[in-house]
Structures are given as structure tokens and as C-alpha cells.
mmCIF file of C-alpha atoms in Angstrom:
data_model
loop_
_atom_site.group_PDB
_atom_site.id
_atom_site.type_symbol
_atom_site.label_atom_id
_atom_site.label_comp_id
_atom_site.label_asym_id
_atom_site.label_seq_id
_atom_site.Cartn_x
_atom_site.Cartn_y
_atom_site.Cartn_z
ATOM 1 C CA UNK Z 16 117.772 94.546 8.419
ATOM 2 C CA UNK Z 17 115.493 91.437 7.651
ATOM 3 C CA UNK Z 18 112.634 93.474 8.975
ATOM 4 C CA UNK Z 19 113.566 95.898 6.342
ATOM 5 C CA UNK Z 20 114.024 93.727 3.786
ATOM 6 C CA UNK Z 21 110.374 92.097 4.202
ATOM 7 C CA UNK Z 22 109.061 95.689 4.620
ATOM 8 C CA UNK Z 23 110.488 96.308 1.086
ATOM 9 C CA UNK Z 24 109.547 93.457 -0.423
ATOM 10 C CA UNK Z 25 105.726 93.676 0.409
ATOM 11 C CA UNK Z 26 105.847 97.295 -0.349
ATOM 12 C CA UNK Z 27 106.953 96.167 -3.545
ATOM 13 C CA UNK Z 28 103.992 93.315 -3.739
ATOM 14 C CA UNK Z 29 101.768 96.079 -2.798
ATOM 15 C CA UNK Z 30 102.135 98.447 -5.961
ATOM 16 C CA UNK Z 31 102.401 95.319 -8.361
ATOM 17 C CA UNK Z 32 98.481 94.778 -7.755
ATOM 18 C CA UNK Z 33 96.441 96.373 -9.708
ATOM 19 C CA UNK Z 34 95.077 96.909 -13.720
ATOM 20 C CA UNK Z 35 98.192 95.843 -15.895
ATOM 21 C CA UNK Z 36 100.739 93.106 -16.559
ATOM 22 C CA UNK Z 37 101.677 93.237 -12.356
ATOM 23 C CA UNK Z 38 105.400 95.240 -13.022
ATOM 24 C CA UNK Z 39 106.539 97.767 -10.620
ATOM 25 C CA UNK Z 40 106.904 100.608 -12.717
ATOM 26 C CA UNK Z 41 110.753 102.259 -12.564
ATOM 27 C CA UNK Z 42 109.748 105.040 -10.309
ATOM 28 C CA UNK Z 43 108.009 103.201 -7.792
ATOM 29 C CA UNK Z 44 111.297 100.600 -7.972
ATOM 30 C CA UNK Z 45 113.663 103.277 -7.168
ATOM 31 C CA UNK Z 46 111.672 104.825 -4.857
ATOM 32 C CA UNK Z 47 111.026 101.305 -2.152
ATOM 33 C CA UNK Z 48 114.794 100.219 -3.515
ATOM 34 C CA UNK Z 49 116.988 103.261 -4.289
ATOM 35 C CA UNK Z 50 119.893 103.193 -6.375
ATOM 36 C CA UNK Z 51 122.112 105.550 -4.424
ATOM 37 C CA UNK Z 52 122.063 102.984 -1.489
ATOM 38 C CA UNK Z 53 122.928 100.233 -3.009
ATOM 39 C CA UNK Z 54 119.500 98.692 -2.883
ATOM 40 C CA UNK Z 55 118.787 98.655 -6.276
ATOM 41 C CA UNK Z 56 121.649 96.571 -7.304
ATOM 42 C CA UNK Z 57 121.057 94.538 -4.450
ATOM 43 C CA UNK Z 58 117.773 92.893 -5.644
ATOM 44 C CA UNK Z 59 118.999 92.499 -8.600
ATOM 45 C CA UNK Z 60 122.282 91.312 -7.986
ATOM 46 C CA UNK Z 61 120.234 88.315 -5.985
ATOM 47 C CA UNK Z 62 117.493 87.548 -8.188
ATOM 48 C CA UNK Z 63 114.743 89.212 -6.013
ATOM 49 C CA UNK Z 64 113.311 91.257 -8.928
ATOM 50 C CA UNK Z 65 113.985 91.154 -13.078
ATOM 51 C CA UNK Z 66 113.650 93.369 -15.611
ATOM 52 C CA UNK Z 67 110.652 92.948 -17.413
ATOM 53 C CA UNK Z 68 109.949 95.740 -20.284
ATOM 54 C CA UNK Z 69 109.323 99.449 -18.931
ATOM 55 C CA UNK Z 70 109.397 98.297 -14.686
ATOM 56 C CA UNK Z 71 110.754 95.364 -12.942
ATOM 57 C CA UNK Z 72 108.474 91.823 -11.731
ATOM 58 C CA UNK Z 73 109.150 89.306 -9.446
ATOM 59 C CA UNK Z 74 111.971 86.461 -10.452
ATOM 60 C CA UNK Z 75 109.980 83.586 -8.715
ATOM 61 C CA UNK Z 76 106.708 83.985 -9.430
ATOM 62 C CA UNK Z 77 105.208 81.435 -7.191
ATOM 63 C CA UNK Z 78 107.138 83.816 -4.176
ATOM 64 C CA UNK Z 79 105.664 86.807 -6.112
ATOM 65 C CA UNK Z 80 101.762 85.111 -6.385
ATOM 66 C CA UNK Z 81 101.918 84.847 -2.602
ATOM 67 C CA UNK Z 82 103.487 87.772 -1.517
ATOM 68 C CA UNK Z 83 101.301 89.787 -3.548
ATOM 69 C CA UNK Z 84 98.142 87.357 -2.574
ATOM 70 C CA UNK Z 85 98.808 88.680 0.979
ATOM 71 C CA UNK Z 86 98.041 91.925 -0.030
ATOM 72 C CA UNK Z 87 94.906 91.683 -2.474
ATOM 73 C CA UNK Z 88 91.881 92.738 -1.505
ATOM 74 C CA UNK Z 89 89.967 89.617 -2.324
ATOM 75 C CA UNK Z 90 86.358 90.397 -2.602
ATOM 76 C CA UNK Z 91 87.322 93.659 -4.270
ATOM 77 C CA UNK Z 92 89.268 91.610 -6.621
ATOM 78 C CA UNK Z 93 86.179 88.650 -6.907
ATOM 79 C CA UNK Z 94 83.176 91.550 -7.653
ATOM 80 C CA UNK Z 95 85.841 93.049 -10.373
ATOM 81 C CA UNK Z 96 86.689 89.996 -11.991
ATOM 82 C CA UNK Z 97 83.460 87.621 -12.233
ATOM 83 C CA UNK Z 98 80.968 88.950 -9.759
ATOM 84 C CA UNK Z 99 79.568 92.227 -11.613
ATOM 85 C CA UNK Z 100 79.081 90.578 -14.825
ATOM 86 C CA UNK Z 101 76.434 88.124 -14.157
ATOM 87 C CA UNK Z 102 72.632 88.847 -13.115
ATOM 88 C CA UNK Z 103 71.615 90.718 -10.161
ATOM 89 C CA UNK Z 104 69.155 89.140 -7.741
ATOM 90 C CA UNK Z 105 65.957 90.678 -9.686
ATOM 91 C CA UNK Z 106 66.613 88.632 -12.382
ATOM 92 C CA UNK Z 107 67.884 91.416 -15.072
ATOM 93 C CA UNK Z 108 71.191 91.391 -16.343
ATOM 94 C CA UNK Z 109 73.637 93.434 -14.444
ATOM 95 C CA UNK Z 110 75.075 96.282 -15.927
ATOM 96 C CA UNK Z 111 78.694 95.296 -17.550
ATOM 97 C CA UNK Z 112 80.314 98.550 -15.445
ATOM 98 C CA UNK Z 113 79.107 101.512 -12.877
ATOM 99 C CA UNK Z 114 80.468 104.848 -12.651
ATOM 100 C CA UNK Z 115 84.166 104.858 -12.603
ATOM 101 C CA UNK Z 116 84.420 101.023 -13.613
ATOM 102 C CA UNK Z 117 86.382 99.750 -16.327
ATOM 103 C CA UNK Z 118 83.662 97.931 -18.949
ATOM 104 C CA UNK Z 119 86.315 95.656 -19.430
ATOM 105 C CA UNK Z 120 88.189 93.521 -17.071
ATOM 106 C CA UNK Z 121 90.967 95.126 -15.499
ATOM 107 C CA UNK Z 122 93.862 92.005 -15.477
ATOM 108 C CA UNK Z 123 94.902 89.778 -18.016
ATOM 109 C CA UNK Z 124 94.538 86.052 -17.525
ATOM 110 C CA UNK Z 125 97.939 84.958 -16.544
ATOM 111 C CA UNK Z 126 97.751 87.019 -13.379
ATOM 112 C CA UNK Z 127 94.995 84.665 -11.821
ATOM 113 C CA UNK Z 128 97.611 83.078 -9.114
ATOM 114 C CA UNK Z 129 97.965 86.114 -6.750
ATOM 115 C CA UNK Z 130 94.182 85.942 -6.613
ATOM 116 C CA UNK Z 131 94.150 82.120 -6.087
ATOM 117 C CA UNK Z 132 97.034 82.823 -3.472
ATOM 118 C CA UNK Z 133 94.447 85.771 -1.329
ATOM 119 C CA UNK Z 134 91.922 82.707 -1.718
ATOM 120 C CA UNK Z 135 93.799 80.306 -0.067
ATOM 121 C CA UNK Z 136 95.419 82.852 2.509
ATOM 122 C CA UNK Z 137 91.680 83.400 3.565
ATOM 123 C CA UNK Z 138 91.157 80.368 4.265
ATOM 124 C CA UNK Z 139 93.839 79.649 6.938
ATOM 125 C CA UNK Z 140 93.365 83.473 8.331
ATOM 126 C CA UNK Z 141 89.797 83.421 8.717
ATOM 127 C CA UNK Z 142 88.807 79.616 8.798
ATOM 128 C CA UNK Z 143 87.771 77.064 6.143
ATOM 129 C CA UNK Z 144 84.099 78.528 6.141
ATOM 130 C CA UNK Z 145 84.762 82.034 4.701
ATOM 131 C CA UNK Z 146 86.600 80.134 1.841
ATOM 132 C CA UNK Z 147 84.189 77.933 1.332
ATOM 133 C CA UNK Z 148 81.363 80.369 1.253
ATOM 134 C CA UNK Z 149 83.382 82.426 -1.842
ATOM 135 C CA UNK Z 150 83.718 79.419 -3.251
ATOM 136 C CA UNK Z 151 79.891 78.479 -3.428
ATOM 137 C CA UNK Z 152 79.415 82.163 -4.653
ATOM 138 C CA UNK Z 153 81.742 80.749 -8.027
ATOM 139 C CA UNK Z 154 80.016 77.688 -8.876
ATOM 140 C CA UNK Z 155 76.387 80.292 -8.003
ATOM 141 C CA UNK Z 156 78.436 82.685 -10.695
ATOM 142 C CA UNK Z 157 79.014 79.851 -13.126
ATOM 143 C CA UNK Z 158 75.363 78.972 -13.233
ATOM 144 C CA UNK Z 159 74.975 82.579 -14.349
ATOM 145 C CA UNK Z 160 77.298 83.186 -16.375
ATOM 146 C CA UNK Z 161 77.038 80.489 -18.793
ATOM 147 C CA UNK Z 162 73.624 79.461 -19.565
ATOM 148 C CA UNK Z 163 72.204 76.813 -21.630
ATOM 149 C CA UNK Z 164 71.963 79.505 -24.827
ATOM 150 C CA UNK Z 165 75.942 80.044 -24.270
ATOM 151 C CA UNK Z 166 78.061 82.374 -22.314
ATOM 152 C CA UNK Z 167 77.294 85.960 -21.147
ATOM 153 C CA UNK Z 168 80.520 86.428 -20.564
ATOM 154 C CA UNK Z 169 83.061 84.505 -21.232
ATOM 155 C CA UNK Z 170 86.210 85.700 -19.920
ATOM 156 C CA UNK Z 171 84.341 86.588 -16.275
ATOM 157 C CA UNK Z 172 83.571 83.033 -16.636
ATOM 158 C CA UNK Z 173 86.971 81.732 -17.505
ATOM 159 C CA UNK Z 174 87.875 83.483 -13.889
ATOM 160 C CA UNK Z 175 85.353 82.090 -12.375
ATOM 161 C CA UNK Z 176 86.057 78.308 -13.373
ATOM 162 C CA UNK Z 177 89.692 78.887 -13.002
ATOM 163 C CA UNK Z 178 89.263 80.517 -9.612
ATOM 164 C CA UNK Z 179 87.282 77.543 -8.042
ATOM 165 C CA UNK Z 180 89.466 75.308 -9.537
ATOM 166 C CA UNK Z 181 92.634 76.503 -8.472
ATOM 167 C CA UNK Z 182 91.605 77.193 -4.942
ATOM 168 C CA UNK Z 183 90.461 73.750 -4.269
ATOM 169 C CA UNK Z 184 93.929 72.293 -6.328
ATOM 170 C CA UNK Z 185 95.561 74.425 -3.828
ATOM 171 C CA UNK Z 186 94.189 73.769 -0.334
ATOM 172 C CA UNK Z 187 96.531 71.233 1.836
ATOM 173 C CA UNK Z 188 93.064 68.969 2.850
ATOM 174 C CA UNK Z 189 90.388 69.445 0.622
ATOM 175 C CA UNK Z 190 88.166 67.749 3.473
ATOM 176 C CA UNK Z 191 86.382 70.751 4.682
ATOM 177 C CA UNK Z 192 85.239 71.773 1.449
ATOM 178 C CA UNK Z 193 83.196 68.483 0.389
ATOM 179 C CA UNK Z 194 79.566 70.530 0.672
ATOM 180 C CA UNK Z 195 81.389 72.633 -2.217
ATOM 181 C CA UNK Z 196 82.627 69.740 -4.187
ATOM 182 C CA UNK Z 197 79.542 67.921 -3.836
ATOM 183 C CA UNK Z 198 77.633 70.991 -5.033
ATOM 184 C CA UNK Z 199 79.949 71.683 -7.899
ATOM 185 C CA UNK Z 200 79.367 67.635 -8.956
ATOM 186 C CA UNK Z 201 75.872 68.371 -9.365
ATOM 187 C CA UNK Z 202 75.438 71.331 -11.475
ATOM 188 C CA UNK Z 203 77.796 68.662 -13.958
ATOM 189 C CA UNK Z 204 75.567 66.477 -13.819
ATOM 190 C CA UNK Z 205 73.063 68.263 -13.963
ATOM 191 C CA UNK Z 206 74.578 70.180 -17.050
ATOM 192 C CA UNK Z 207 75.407 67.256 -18.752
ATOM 193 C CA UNK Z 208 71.320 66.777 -18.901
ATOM 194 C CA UNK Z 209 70.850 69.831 -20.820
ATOM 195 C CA UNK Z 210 69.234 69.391 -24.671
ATOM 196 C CA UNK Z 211 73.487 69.914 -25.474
ATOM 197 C CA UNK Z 212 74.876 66.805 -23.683
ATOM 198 C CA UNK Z 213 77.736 65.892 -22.089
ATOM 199 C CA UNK Z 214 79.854 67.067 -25.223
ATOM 200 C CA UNK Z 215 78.855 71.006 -23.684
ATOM 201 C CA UNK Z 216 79.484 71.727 -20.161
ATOM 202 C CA UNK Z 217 80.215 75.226 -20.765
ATOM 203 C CA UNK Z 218 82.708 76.678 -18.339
ATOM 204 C CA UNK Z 219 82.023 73.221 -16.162
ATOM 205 C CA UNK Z 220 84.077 71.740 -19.125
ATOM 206 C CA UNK Z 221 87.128 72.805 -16.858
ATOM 207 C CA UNK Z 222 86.422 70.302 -14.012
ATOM 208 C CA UNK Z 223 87.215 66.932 -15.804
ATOM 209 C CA UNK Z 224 88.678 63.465 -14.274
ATOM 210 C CA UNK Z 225 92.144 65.218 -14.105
ATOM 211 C CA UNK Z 226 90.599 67.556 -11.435
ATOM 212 C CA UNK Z 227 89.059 65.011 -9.239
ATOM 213 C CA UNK Z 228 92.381 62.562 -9.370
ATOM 214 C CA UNK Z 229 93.996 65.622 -8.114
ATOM 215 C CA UNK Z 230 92.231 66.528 -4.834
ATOM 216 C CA UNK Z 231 94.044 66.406 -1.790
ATOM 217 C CA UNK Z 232 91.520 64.311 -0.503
ATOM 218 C CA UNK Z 233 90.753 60.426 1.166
ATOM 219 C CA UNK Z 234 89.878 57.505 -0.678
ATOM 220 C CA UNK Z 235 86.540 57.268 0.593
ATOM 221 C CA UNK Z 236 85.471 61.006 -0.638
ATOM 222 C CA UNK Z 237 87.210 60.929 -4.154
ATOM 223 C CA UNK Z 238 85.311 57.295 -4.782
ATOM 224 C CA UNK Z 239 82.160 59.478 -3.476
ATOM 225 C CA UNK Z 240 82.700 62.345 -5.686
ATOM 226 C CA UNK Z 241 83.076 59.861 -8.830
ATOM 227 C CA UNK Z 242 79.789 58.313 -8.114
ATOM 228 C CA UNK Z 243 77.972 61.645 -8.304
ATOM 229 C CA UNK Z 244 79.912 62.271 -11.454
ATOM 230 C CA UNK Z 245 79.582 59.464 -13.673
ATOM 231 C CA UNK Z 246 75.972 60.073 -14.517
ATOM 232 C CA UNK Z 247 77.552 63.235 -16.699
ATOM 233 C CA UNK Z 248 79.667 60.694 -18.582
ATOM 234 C CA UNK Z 249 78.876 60.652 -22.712
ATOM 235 C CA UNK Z 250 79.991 57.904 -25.419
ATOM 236 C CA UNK Z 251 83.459 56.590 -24.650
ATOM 237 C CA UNK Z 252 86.080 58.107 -25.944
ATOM 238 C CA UNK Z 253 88.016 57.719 -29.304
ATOM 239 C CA UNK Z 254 90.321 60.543 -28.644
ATOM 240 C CA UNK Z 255 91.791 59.381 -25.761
ATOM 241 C CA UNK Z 256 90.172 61.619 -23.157
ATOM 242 C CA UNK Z 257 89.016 59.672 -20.274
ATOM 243 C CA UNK Z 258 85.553 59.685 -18.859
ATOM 244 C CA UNK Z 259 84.904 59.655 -14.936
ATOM 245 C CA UNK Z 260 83.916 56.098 -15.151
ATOM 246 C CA UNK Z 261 87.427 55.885 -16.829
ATOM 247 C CA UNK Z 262 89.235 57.748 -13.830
ATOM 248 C CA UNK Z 263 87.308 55.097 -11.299
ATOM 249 C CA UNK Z 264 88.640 51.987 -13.278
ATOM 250 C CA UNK Z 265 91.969 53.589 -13.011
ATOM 251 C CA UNK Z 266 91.874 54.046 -9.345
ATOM 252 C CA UNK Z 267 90.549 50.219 -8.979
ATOM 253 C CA UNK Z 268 93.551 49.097 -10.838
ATOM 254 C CA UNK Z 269 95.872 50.988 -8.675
ATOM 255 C CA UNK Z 270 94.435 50.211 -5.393
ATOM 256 C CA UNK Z 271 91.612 47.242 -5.706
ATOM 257 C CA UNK Z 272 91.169 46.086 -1.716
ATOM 258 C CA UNK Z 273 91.008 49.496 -0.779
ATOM 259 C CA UNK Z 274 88.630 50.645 -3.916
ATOM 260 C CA UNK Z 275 86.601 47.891 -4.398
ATOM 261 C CA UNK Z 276 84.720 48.344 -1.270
ATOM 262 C CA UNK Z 277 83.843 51.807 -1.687
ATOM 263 C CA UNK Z 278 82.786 50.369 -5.348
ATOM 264 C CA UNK Z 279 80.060 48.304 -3.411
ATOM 265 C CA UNK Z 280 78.207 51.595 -1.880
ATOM 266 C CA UNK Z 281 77.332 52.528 -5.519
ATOM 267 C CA UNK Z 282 74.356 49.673 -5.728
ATOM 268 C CA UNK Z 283 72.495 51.753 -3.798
ATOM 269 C CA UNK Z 284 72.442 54.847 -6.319
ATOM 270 C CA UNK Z 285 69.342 54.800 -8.545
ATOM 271 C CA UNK Z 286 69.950 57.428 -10.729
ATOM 272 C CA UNK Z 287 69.924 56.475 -14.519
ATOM 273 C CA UNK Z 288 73.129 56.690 -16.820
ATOM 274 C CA UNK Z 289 72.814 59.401 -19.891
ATOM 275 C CA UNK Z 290 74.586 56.462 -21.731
ATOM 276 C CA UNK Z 291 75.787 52.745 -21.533
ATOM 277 C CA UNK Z 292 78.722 52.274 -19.169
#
């Protein structure tokens, strides 16, 4: 019967992928849980499955995300979302759509976490390197998708941000994706630089102190990560938002013998501040 159940459920998963708000339509409910066997009432008699306008979604959606994540086809689902809208390799812009591709993106926004859920599932099924290697195809995607004269598209951008992002929240030991993170620190930087300043990061905007505090990662690496960040730092703020100096001072106040230390390594980095500390 469990068997069964599962078999159901993923079924279920299965045809909630797809263009759409990610319902299961009322035909393809009653056909994977028919009324006339009590199945029907039984999913949602427990909670498995809601009502949700003209079909039924998941009640949990972090149990829906991942059950449907195990199902996505993730580079499929990568090329559709942020992948076809930036430049080809000879340098001309890609073509928005081919033949028999939507010219608009197929998914709204809020049904990013069964793609950050296939993301993560790749990692432990086929090893930390496959992620990491879709994850350095983002941050290449970023760098085309939002130049220094402004987006060229910004919702394929949004995905990509939000897709990097989320993935690397998400990963129990961030640890084996420090080549990414170190990457992703310098096209900051290196944004920050641009004729626009710090105040414009473009879709790098999304990768601010919060992010960094958040990493499931050691002491050692986050104070690492800071250092290569706090050349991208502007003016301080008035608004409250802190800078990544700001974050480092936080973490020194929280944990000086262990910080303070780490602090020392940064004498040896030459590279000159945008602005006064």
C-alpha cells in the first residue's frame, strides 16, 4: 500500500511540472486518485493535496518543491528558463524562441523552488561537480544577461540570480562549491567598478551581506569570501543597509578570538578600496 501511495504521489508531482501555476488539473486528479475508490477523499481528507481554483496543488509546498524537483528535467528546465535568452557563443544575440518555443517564459516566478529542489537533488545524485558546473554556467548567464547598458532580459535574469542563490542557500556544506563562490565574488567586484558604481550591480544586486552570513560554510571561508567582497563596498549607509565591511565587523563582534585572526590575512591584499572604509 505505501508503495502505492508513493507511486501516486509522484505520479501526481509528475503532471504538476510544466507551463502554468503547477495544479493538477481535475481530470488528471481523478484519474492517479479516483473518487469511486475512496482515494480521492483520502488525500484530501489528510491534507496531501488542496483545492486550488480549477485542479488541486500540493498542501506542503516544501514536500511538493521536492517531490516534484525529483522529477524535473533540470537542464531542460535551465535552457527554458535563463539559458536561451542570452548570447550564443558567436557573439550575436540569441534568438528569444525556436520553432515550437514559447517567446515568453513558460512558469511564473513563484514556482522557482521545484527547480532549486532538481538543483540540489543533482548534486547528491551525481556528485558536487555536476552542480557546481550548472552553477558556473549562472553566474556565465548573469554576465550576459545584464550588461553594463542594462538588462537583456530581465526576468531570465531574475531566474538566473535566484537560481544560484537558492542552490547555494540550500546545499548542507557549501565547502565544495568555494571555486563558484569565489568566482561569483569577483564579477561583484568587478561590477561594482563599472562607470555605475556600487549603487548598480544589476542582477548581482541579489547577492548582498545577508547571502554571505548565510552560507553553510566555516569561519575561515566566509572571512575569505568577505575579503574578496569588500572592495565592491560604496559610501556607508544612511538607510540602514549594511555593507560587507559592515557584515565583517558584525562577525568580529560575535566571535573576536576566532575572527580576528583570519582579520590578520587581509594585510596581505593590495587591492585598492572604491571608497574610504
Amino acid at each position: 500500500l505505501a508503495a502505492r501511495v508513493a507511486g501516486q504521489v509522484h505520479e501526481a508531482a509528475r503532471r504538476c511540472l510544466g507551463p502554468g501555476q503547477g495544479e493538477l488539473d481535475r481530470a488528471a486528479f481523478e484519474e492517479i486518485f479516483p473518487w469511486r475508490t475512496g482515494w480521492a477523499s483520502a488525500v484530501l481528507t489528510e491534507g496531501l493535496l488542496v483545492p486550488a481554483g480549477a485542479g488541486y496543488r500540493f498542501a506542503h509546498e516544501e514536500l511538493g518543491d521536492w517531490v516534484q524537483g525529483a522529477h524535473l528535467d533540470l537542464d531542460a528546465a535551465l535552457r527554458s528558463l535563463v539559458h536561451r535568452w542570452h548570447r550564443g557563443s558567436g557573439g550575436t544575440v540569441r534568438p528569444p524562441s525556436t520553432e515550437g518555443e514559447p517567446r515568453s517564459l513558460p512558469v511564473p516566478r513563484h514556482r522557482i523552488g521545484p527547480v532549486i529542489q532538481a538543483m540540489v537533488l543533482l548534486g547528491r545524485r551525481q556528485g558536487t561537480a555536476a552542480l557546481a558546473h550548472r552553477m558556473a554556467d549562472l553566474i556565465e548567464a548573469l554576465d550576459r544577461l545584464w550588461t553594463d547598458e542594462g538588462p537583456r532580459d530581465e526576468d531570465a535574469a531574475w531566474w538566473a540570480a535566484h537560481l544560484l542563490g537558492g542552490s547555494l542557500l540550500r546545499v548542507p556544506d557549501a565547502r565544495p562549491y568555494l571555486g563558484v563562490l569565489r568566482v561569483l565574488a569577483g564579477r561583484i567586484t568587478r561590477r561594482s567598478a563599472a562607470p555605475e558604481g556600487p549603487g548598480d550591480l544589476g542582477a548581482y544586486g541579489e547577492f548582498g551581506p545577508w547571502f554571505w552570513r548565510r552560507l553553510r560554510l566555516p569561519e575561515e571561508d566566509r572571512i575569505d569570501l568577505l575579503r574578496r567582497l569588500v572592495p565592491a563596498d560604496g559610501l556607508p549607509r544612511t538607510d540602514g543597509d549594511e555593507r560587507y565591511l559592515d557584515a565583517v565587523a558584525r562577525r568580529l563582534a560575535l566571535d573576536a578570538p576566532a575572527v580576528q585572526p583570519l582579520l590578520c590575512r587581509w594585510f596581505t591584499d593590495e587591492r585598492p578600496l572604491l571608497v574610504g572604509p
